[in-house]
Coordinates of C-alpha atoms in Angstrom, one line a residue:
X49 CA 104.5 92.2 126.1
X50 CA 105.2 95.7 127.2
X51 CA 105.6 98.5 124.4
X52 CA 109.2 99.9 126.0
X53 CA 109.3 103.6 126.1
X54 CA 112.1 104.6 123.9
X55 CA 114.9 102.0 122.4
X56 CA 118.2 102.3 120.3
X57 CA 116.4 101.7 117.0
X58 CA 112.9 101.6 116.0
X59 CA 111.8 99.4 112.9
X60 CA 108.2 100.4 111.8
X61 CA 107.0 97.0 110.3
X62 CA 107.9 93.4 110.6
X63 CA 107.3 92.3 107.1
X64 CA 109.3 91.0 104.3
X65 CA 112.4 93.4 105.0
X66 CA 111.4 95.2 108.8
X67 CA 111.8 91.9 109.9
X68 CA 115.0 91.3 108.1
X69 CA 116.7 94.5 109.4
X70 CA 115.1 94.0 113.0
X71 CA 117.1 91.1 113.0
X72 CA 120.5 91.8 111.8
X73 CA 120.5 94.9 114.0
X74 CA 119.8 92.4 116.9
X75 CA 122.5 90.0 116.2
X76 CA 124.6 93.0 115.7
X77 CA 124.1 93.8 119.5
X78 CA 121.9 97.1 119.0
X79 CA 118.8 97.4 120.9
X80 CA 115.9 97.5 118.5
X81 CA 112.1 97.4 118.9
X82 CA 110.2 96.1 116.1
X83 CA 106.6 97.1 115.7
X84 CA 104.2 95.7 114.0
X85 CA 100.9 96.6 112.4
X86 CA 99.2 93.2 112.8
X87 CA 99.0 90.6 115.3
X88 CA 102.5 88.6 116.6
X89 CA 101.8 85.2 116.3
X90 CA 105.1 83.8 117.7
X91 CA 107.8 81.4 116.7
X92 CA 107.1 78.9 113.9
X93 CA 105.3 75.8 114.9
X94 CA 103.0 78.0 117.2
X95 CA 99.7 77.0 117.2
X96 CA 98.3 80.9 117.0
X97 CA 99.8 80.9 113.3
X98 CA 96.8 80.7 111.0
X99 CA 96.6 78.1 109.0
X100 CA 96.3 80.3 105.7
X101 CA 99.4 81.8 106.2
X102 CA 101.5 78.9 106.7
X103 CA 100.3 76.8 103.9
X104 CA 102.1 76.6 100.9
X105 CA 99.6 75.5 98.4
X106 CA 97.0 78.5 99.0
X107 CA 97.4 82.2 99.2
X108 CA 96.7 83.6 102.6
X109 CA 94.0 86.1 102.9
X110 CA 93.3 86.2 106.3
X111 CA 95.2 89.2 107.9
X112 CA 95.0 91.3 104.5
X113 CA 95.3 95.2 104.6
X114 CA 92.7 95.4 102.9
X115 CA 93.6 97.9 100.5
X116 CA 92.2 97.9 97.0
X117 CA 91.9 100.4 93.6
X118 CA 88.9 102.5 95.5
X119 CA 87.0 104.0 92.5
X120 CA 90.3 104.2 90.2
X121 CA 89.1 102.1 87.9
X122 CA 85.2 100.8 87.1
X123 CA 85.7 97.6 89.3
X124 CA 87.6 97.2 92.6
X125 CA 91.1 95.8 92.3
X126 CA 92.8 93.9 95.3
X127 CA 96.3 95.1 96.3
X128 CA 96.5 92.3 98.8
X129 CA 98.8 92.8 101.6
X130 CA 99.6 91.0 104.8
X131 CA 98.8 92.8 108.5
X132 CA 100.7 90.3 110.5
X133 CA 104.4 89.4 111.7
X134 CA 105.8 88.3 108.3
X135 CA 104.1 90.4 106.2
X136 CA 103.6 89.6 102.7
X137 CA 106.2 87.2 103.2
X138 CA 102.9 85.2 104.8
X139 CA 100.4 85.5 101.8
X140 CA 102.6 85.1 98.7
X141 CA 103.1 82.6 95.8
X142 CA 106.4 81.6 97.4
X143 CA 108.2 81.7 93.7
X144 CA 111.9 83.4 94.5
X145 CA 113.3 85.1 91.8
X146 CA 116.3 87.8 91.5
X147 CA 115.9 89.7 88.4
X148 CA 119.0 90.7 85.9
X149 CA 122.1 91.9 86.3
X150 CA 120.6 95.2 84.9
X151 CA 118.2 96.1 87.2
X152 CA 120.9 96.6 89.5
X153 CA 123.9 97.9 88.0
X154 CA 121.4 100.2 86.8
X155 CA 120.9 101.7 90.0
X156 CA 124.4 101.7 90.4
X157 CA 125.5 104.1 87.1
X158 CA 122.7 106.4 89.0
X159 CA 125.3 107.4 91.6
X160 CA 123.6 104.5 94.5
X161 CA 126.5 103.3 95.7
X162 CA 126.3 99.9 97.4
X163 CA 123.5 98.5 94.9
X164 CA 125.2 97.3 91.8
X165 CA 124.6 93.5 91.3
X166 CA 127.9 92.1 92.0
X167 CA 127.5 94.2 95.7
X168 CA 123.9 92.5 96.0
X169 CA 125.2 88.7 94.7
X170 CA 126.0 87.8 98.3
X171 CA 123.2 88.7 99.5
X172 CA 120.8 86.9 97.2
X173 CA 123.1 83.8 98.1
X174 CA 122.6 84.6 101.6
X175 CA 118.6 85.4 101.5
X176 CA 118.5 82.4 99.6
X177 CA 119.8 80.0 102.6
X178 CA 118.4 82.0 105.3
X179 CA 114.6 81.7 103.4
X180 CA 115.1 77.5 102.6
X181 CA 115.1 78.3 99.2
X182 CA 115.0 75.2 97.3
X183 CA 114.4 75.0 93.4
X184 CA 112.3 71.8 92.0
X185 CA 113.6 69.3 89.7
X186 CA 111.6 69.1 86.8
X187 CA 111.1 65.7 87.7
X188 CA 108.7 67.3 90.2
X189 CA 106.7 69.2 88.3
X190 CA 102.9 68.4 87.4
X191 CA 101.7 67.6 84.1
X192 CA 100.3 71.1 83.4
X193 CA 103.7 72.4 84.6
X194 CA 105.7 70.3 82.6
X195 CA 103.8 71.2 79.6
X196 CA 104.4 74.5 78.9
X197 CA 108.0 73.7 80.4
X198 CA 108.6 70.7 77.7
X199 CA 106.7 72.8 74.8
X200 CA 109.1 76.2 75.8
X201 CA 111.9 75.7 73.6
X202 CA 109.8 75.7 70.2
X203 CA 109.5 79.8 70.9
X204 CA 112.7 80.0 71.6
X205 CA 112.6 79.8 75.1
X206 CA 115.0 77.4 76.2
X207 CA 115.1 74.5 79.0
X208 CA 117.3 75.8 81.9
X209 CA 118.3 74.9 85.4
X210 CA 117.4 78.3 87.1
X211 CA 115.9 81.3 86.5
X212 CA 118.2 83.0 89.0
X213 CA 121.3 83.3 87.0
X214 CA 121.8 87.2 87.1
X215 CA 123.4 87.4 84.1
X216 CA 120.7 84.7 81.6
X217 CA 117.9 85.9 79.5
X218 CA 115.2 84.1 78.0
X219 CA 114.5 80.5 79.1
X220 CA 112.0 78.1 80.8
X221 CA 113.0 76.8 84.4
X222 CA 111.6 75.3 87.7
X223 CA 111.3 77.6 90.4
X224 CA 113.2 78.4 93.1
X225 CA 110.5 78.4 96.4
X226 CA 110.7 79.0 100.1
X227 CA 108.9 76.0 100.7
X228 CA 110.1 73.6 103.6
X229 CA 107.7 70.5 103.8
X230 CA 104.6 72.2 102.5
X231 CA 105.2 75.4 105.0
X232 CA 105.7 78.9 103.6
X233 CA 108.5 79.8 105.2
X234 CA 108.3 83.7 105.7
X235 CA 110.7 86.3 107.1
X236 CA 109.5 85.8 110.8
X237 CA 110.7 82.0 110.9
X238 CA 114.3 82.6 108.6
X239 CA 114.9 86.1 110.3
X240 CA 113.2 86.7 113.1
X241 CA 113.0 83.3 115.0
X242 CA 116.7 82.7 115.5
X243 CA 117.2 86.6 117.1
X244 CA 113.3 85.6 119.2
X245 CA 115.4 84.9 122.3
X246 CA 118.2 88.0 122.2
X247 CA 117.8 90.4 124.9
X248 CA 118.2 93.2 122.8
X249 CA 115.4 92.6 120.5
X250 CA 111.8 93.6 121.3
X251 CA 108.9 92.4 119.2
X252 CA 105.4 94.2 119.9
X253 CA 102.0 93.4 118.1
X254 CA 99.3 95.3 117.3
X255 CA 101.1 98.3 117.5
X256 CA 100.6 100.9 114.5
X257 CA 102.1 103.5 113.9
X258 CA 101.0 106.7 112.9
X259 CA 103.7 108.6 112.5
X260 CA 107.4 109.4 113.5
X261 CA 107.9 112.7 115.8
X262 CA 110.8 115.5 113.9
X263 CA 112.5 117.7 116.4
X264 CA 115.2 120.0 114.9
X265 CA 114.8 118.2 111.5
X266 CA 115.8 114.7 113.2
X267 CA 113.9 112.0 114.3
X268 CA 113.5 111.2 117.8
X269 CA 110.8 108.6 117.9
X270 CA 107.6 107.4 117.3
X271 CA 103.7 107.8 118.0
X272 CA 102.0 104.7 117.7
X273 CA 98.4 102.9 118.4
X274 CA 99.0 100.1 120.4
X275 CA 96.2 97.9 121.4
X276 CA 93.7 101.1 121.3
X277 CA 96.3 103.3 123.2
X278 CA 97.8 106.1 121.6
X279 CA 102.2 106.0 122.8
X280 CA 104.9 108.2 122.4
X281 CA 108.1 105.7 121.6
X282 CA 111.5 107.9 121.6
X283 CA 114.4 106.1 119.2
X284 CA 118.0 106.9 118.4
X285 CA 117.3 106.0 114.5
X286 CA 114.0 104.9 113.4
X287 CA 113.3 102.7 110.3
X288 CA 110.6 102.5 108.0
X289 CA 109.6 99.3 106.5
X290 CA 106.0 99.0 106.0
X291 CA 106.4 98.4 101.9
X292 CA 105.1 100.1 99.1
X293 CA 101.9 101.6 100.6
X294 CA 102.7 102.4 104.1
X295 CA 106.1 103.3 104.2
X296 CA 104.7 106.5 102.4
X297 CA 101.7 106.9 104.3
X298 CA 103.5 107.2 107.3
X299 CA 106.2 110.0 106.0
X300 CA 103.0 112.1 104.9
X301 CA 101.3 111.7 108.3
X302 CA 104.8 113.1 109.6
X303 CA 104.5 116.1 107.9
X304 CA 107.0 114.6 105.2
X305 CA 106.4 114.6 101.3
X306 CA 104.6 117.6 98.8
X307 CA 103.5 120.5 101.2
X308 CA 100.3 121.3 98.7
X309 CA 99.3 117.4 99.4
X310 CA 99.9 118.7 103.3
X311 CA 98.7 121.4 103.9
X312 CA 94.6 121.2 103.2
X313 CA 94.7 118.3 106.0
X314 CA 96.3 120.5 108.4
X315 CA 99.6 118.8 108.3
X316 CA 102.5 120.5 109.7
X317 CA 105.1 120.6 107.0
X318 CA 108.0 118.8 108.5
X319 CA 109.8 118.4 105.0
X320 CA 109.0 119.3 102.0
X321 CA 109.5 116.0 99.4
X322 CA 107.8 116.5 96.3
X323 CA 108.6 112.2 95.6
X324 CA 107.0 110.7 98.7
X325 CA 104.0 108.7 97.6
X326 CA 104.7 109.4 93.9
X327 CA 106.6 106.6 91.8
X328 CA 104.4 103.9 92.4
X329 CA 104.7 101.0 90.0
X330 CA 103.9 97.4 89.5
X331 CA 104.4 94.7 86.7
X332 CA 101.0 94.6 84.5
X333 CA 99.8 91.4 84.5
X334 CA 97.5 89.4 82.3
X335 CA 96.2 85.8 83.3
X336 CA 95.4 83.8 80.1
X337 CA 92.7 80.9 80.4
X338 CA 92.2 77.6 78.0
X339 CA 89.6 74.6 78.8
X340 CA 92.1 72.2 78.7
X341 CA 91.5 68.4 77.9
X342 CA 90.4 65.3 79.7
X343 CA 93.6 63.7 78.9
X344 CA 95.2 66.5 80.9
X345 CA 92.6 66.6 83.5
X346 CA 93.3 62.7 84.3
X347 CA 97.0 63.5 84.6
X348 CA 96.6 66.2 87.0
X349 CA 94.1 64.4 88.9
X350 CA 96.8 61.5 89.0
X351 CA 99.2 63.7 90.4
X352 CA 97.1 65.1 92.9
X353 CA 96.6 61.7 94.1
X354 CA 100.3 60.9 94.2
X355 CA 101.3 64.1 96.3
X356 CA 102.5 67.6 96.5
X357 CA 101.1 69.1 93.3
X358 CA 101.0 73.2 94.2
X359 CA 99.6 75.4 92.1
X360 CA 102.9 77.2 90.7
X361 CA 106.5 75.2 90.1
X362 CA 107.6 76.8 86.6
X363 CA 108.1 79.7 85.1
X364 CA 109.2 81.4 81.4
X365 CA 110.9 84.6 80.7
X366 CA 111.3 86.2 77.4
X367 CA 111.8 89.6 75.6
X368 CA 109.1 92.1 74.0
X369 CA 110.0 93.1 70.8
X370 CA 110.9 96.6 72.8
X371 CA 113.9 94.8 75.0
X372 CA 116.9 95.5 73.8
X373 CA 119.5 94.5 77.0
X374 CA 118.1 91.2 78.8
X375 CA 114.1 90.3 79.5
X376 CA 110.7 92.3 80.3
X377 CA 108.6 89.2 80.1
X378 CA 107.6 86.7 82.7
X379 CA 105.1 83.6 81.9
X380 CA 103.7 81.7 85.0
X381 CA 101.6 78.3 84.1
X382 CA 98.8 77.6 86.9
X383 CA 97.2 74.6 87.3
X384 CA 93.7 74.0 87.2
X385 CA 91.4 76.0 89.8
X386 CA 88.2 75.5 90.3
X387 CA 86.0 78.4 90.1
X388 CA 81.3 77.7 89.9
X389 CA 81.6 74.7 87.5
X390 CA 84.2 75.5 84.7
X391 CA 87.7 74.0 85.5
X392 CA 90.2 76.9 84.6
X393 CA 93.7 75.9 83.2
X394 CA 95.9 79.4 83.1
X395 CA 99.1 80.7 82.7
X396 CA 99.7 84.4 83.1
X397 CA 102.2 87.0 81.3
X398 CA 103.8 89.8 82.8
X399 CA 105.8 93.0 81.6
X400 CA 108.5 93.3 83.9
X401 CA 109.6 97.1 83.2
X402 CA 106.3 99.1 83.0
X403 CA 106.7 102.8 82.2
X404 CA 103.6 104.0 83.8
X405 CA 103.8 105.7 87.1
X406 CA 101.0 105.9 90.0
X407 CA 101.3 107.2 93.2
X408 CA 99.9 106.1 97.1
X409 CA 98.3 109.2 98.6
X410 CA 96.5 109.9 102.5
X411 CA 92.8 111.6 102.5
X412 CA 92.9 111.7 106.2
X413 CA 95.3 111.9 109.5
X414 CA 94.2 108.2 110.9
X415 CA 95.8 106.3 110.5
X416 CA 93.3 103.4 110.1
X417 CA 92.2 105.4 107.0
X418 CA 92.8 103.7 103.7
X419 CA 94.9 105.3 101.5
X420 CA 94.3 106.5 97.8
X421 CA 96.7 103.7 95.6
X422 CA 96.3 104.7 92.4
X423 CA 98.9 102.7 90.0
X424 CA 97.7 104.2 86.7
X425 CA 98.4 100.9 84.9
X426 CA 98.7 100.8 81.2
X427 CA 99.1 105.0 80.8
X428 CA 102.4 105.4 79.9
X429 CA 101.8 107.9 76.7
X430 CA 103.8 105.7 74.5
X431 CA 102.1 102.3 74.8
X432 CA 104.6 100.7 75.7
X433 CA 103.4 98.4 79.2
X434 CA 100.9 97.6 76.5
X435 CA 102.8 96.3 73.7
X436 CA 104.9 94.6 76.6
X437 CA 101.9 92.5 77.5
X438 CA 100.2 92.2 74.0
X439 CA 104.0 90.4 72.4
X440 CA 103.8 88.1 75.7
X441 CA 100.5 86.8 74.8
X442 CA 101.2 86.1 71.2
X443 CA 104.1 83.9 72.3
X444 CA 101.9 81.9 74.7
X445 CA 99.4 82.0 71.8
X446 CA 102.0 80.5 69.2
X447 CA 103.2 78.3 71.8
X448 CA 99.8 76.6 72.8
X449 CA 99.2 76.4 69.5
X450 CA 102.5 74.2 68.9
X451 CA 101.6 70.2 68.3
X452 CA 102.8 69.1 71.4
X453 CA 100.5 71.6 73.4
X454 CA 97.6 72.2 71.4
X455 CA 95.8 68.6 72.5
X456 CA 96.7 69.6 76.0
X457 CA 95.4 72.8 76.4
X458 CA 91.8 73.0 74.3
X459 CA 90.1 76.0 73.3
X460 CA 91.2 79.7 74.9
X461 CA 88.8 81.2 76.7
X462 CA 90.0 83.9 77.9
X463 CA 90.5 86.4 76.7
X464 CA 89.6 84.8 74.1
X465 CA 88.7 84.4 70.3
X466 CA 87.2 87.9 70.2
X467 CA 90.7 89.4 70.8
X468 CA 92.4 87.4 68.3
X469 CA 93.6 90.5 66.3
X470 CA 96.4 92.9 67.9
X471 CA 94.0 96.1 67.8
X472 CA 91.3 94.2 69.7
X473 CA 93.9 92.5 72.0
X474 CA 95.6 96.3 73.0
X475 CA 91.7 97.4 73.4
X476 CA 90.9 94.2 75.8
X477 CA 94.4 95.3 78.1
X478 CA 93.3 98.6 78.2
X479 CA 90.0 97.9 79.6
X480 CA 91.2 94.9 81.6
X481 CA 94.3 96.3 83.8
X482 CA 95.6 94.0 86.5
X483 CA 98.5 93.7 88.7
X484 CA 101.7 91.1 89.3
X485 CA 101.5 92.1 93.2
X486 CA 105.0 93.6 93.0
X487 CA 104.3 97.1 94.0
X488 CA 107.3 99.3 94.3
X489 CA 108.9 103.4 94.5
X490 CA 107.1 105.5 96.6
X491 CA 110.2 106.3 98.6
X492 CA 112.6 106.1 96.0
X493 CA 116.3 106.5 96.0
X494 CA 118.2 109.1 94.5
X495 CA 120.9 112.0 94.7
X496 CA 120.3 114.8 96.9
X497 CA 120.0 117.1 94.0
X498 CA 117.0 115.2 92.4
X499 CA 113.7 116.7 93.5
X500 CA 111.6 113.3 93.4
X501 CA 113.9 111.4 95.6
X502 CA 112.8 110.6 99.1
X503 CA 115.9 108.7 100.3
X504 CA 119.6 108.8 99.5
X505 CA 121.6 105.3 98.7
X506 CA 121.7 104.3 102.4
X507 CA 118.0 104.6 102.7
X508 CA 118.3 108.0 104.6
X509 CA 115.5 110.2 104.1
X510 CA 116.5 113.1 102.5
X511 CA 116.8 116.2 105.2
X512 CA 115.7 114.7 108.4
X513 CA 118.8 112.8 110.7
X514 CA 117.9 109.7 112.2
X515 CA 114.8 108.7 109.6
X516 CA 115.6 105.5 106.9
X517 CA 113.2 103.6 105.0
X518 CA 114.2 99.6 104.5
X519 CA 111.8 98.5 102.1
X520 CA 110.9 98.2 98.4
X521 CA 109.2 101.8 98.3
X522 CA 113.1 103.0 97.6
X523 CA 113.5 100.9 94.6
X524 CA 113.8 103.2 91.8
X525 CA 112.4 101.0 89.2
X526 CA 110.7 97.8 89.9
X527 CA 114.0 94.6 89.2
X528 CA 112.9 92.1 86.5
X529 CA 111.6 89.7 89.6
X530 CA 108.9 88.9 91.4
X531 CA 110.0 90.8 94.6
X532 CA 110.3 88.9 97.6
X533 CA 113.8 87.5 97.5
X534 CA 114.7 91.4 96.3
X535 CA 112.6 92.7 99.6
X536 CA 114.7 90.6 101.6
X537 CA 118.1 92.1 99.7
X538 CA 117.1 95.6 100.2
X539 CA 116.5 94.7 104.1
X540 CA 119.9 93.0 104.4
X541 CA 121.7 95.9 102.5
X542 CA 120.2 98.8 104.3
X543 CA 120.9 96.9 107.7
X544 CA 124.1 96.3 106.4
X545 CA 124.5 99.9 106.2
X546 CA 122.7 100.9 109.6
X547 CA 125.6 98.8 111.5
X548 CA 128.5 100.6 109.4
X549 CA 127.1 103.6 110.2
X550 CA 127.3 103.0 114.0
X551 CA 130.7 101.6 114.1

């Protein structure tokens, strides 16, 4: 297809939300070009899809960023992320969750207007059809699912129908997936595919963008790589939504964010925005392994045998002993993987609200270049994402101790008996950081008079007209979710907003 020169609205990323707000524009009647990073691969069903990314019982790997924890820490992280229409929409766990009512209204008593949960609440509902979202009966669940979901109520964790009840705290439910006969069903089939044959909407591949083009401190377009060609692409309003880690790394290469991080690459200073890149957070995450039982080996084999028997269908949430107004604790049984020789039966913890604070940083003008990420995990001075994780594996510890799980679950290997007291537990985190693949902030929102803030409450960068960002960067603190279904209500909201705006 033909990269157009100039159109009404330019969305920089068909991912989880670009391809959200791409399409609402659309059906709206606005003329919008969506560009996208990675390849197209066309409507769902198309053969070109790979076969990674569509099926729901592996994680995709195969159009990853991939970005990683360069020399951040002694061994290399992954910060997996999907180059291709879809995004990470393609390449994730497919569990949907919302978060609490908290993590919203939160945002709300900050002066965001437009984000409090009852304002959102529609939205979920309506991300929620559009995605297929359907939640498993616990009928459905496997044997090492059912488990930890059966044995949940002896640490006071309590057998419930969702975990998407805004306003519910601790508990044990099935998940909620966007799973539709074994297919991952990302934003490019529930979004994108129904606006596919609008005149008004324009999807180009391949196309990345370096960086957006400020004239008279408003936007006026875009310079992108498309297919080895360097472009000039002019736009009435142009929206970012590459996530996380690109959203920011284009605004720097635009001569947007902290002039001293400008200046030594030769950067024009376009705006000066001390938050841009900074902010940077994810949910600390711990995966806990046991060597399980033949008696649950036959079970699971059993299943197998029968059917559809994915790798995640339940999850826990709980409180630390530091949460005081809802949850901060998620718990996420996996069945067995198979890894050399040893069979590995897991469940991982994860603090939900981490205090520590990284930031996503450029070394270089190409944009090809991967970017410093840098999510200092476990640093917050206090301890705190710590003691978060620590409490969460004591309750899987007490739980898989209980009678009814104990015979189930064998011997834990990891991490193991050597970390059986707390002070030996807090030093294995410490050495041991890893991440829930929730990254979020780097463009946060806040008031004009707060120096860190990138966007205001209608995702409008702060100082230059025409310029939004769509995407989970502007979160100002990560929701208690995993953050797909919350991707998709930040794209719906902020297009939303776009098409108010224009009326």
């Amino acid at each position: 297809m033909t990269l157009p020169a100039e159109a009404a609205y330019v969305v920089v990323g068909g991912g989880t939300a670009g391809n959200v707000v791409a399409a609402r524009l659309a059906e709206a009647g606005h003329e919008v070009l969506l560009l996208e990073a990675g390849p197209d691969f066309g409507p769902e069903g198309s053969p070109a899809w790979p076969a990674d990314l569509v099926d729901a019982t592996r994680l995709g790997r195969s159009h990853d960023w991939g970005y990683d924890s360069g020399d951040t820490y002694p061994w290399t992280v992954g910060f997996e992320r999907a180059r291709a229409i879809g995004g990470s929409s393609d390449m994730n766990g497919c569990t949907q969750t919302w978060g609490h009512r908290r993590d919203y209204d939160a945002w709300a008593e900050a002066g965001l207007a437009g984000w409090a949960a009852d304002d959102l609440l529609p939205l979920f509902e309506e991300g929620t059809r559009r995605m297929r979202v359907r939640r498993y009966l616990a009928a459905e669940l496997t044997p090492w699912q059912h488990a930890w979901y059966d044995a949940a109520p002896a640490v006071g964790m309590p057998r419930i129908p969702t975990l998407n009840d805004l306003d519910e705290n601790a508990g044990f439910a099935p998940e909620d997936v966007n799973i539709q006969d074994g297919v991952r069903v990302n934003t490019a089939f529930a979004y994108l595919d129904p606006a596919r044959t609008l005149p008004n909407l324009t999807i180009i591949g391949e196309a990345l963008v370096d960086r957006v083009l400020v004239e008279r401190g408003r936007a006026t377009g875009v310079v992108t790589v498309h297919r080895g060609e360097t472009r000039t692409v002019r736009a009435g309003t142009v929206v970012l939504a590459g996530g996380a880690y690109n959203s920011p790394t284009v605004l720097l290469r635009s001569g947007i964010g902290p002039a001293a991080q400008l200046a030594p690459l030769g950067i024009p200073i376009v705006r000066h925005l001390p938050g841009v890149g900074e902010n940077l957070h994810d949910q600390p995450f711990l995966l806990m392994n046991w060597e399980g039982s033949e008696r649950m080996a036959t079970q699971m084999d059993a299943a197998r045998a029968a059917g559809w028997a994915p790798d995640e269908q339940a999850m826990g949430k709980a409180a630390s002993s530091l949460e005081t107004e809802a949850f901060d604790l998620h718990f996420l049984p996996y069945s067995p993987t198979h890894r050399g020789e040893r069979t590995r039966w897991s469940i991982g913890t994860s603090a939900l609200q981490p205090r520590s604070r990284g930031h996503v940083r450029i070394t270089s003008t190409d944009p090809e270049a991967k970017p410093v990420i840098d999510h200092r995990f476990l640093t917050d001075p206090e301890g705190a994402d710590v003691r978060m994780l620590v409490d969460g594996v004591e309750i899987l510890r007490e739980l898989a101790a209980t009678p009814a799980l104990a015979p189930l679950v064998g011997r834990e290997l990891h991490p193991g008996p050597d970390t059986f007291t707390r002070d030996a537990l807090v030093a294995h985190l410490y050495a041991n950081p890893d991440n829930y693949w929730h990254p979020v902030g780097t463009c946060r929102m806040g008031l004009a008079d707060d120096p860190l803030a990138v966007v205001d409450a209608r995702g409008r960068v702060h100082g230059v007209e025409g310029l939004r960002v769509a995407d989970c960067a502007i979160m100002p603190r990560v929701p208690r979710a995993t953050t797909a279904m919350p991707a998709v209500v930040v794209g719906e909201n902020i297009a939303r907003m776009l098409i108010e705006d224009a009326a």
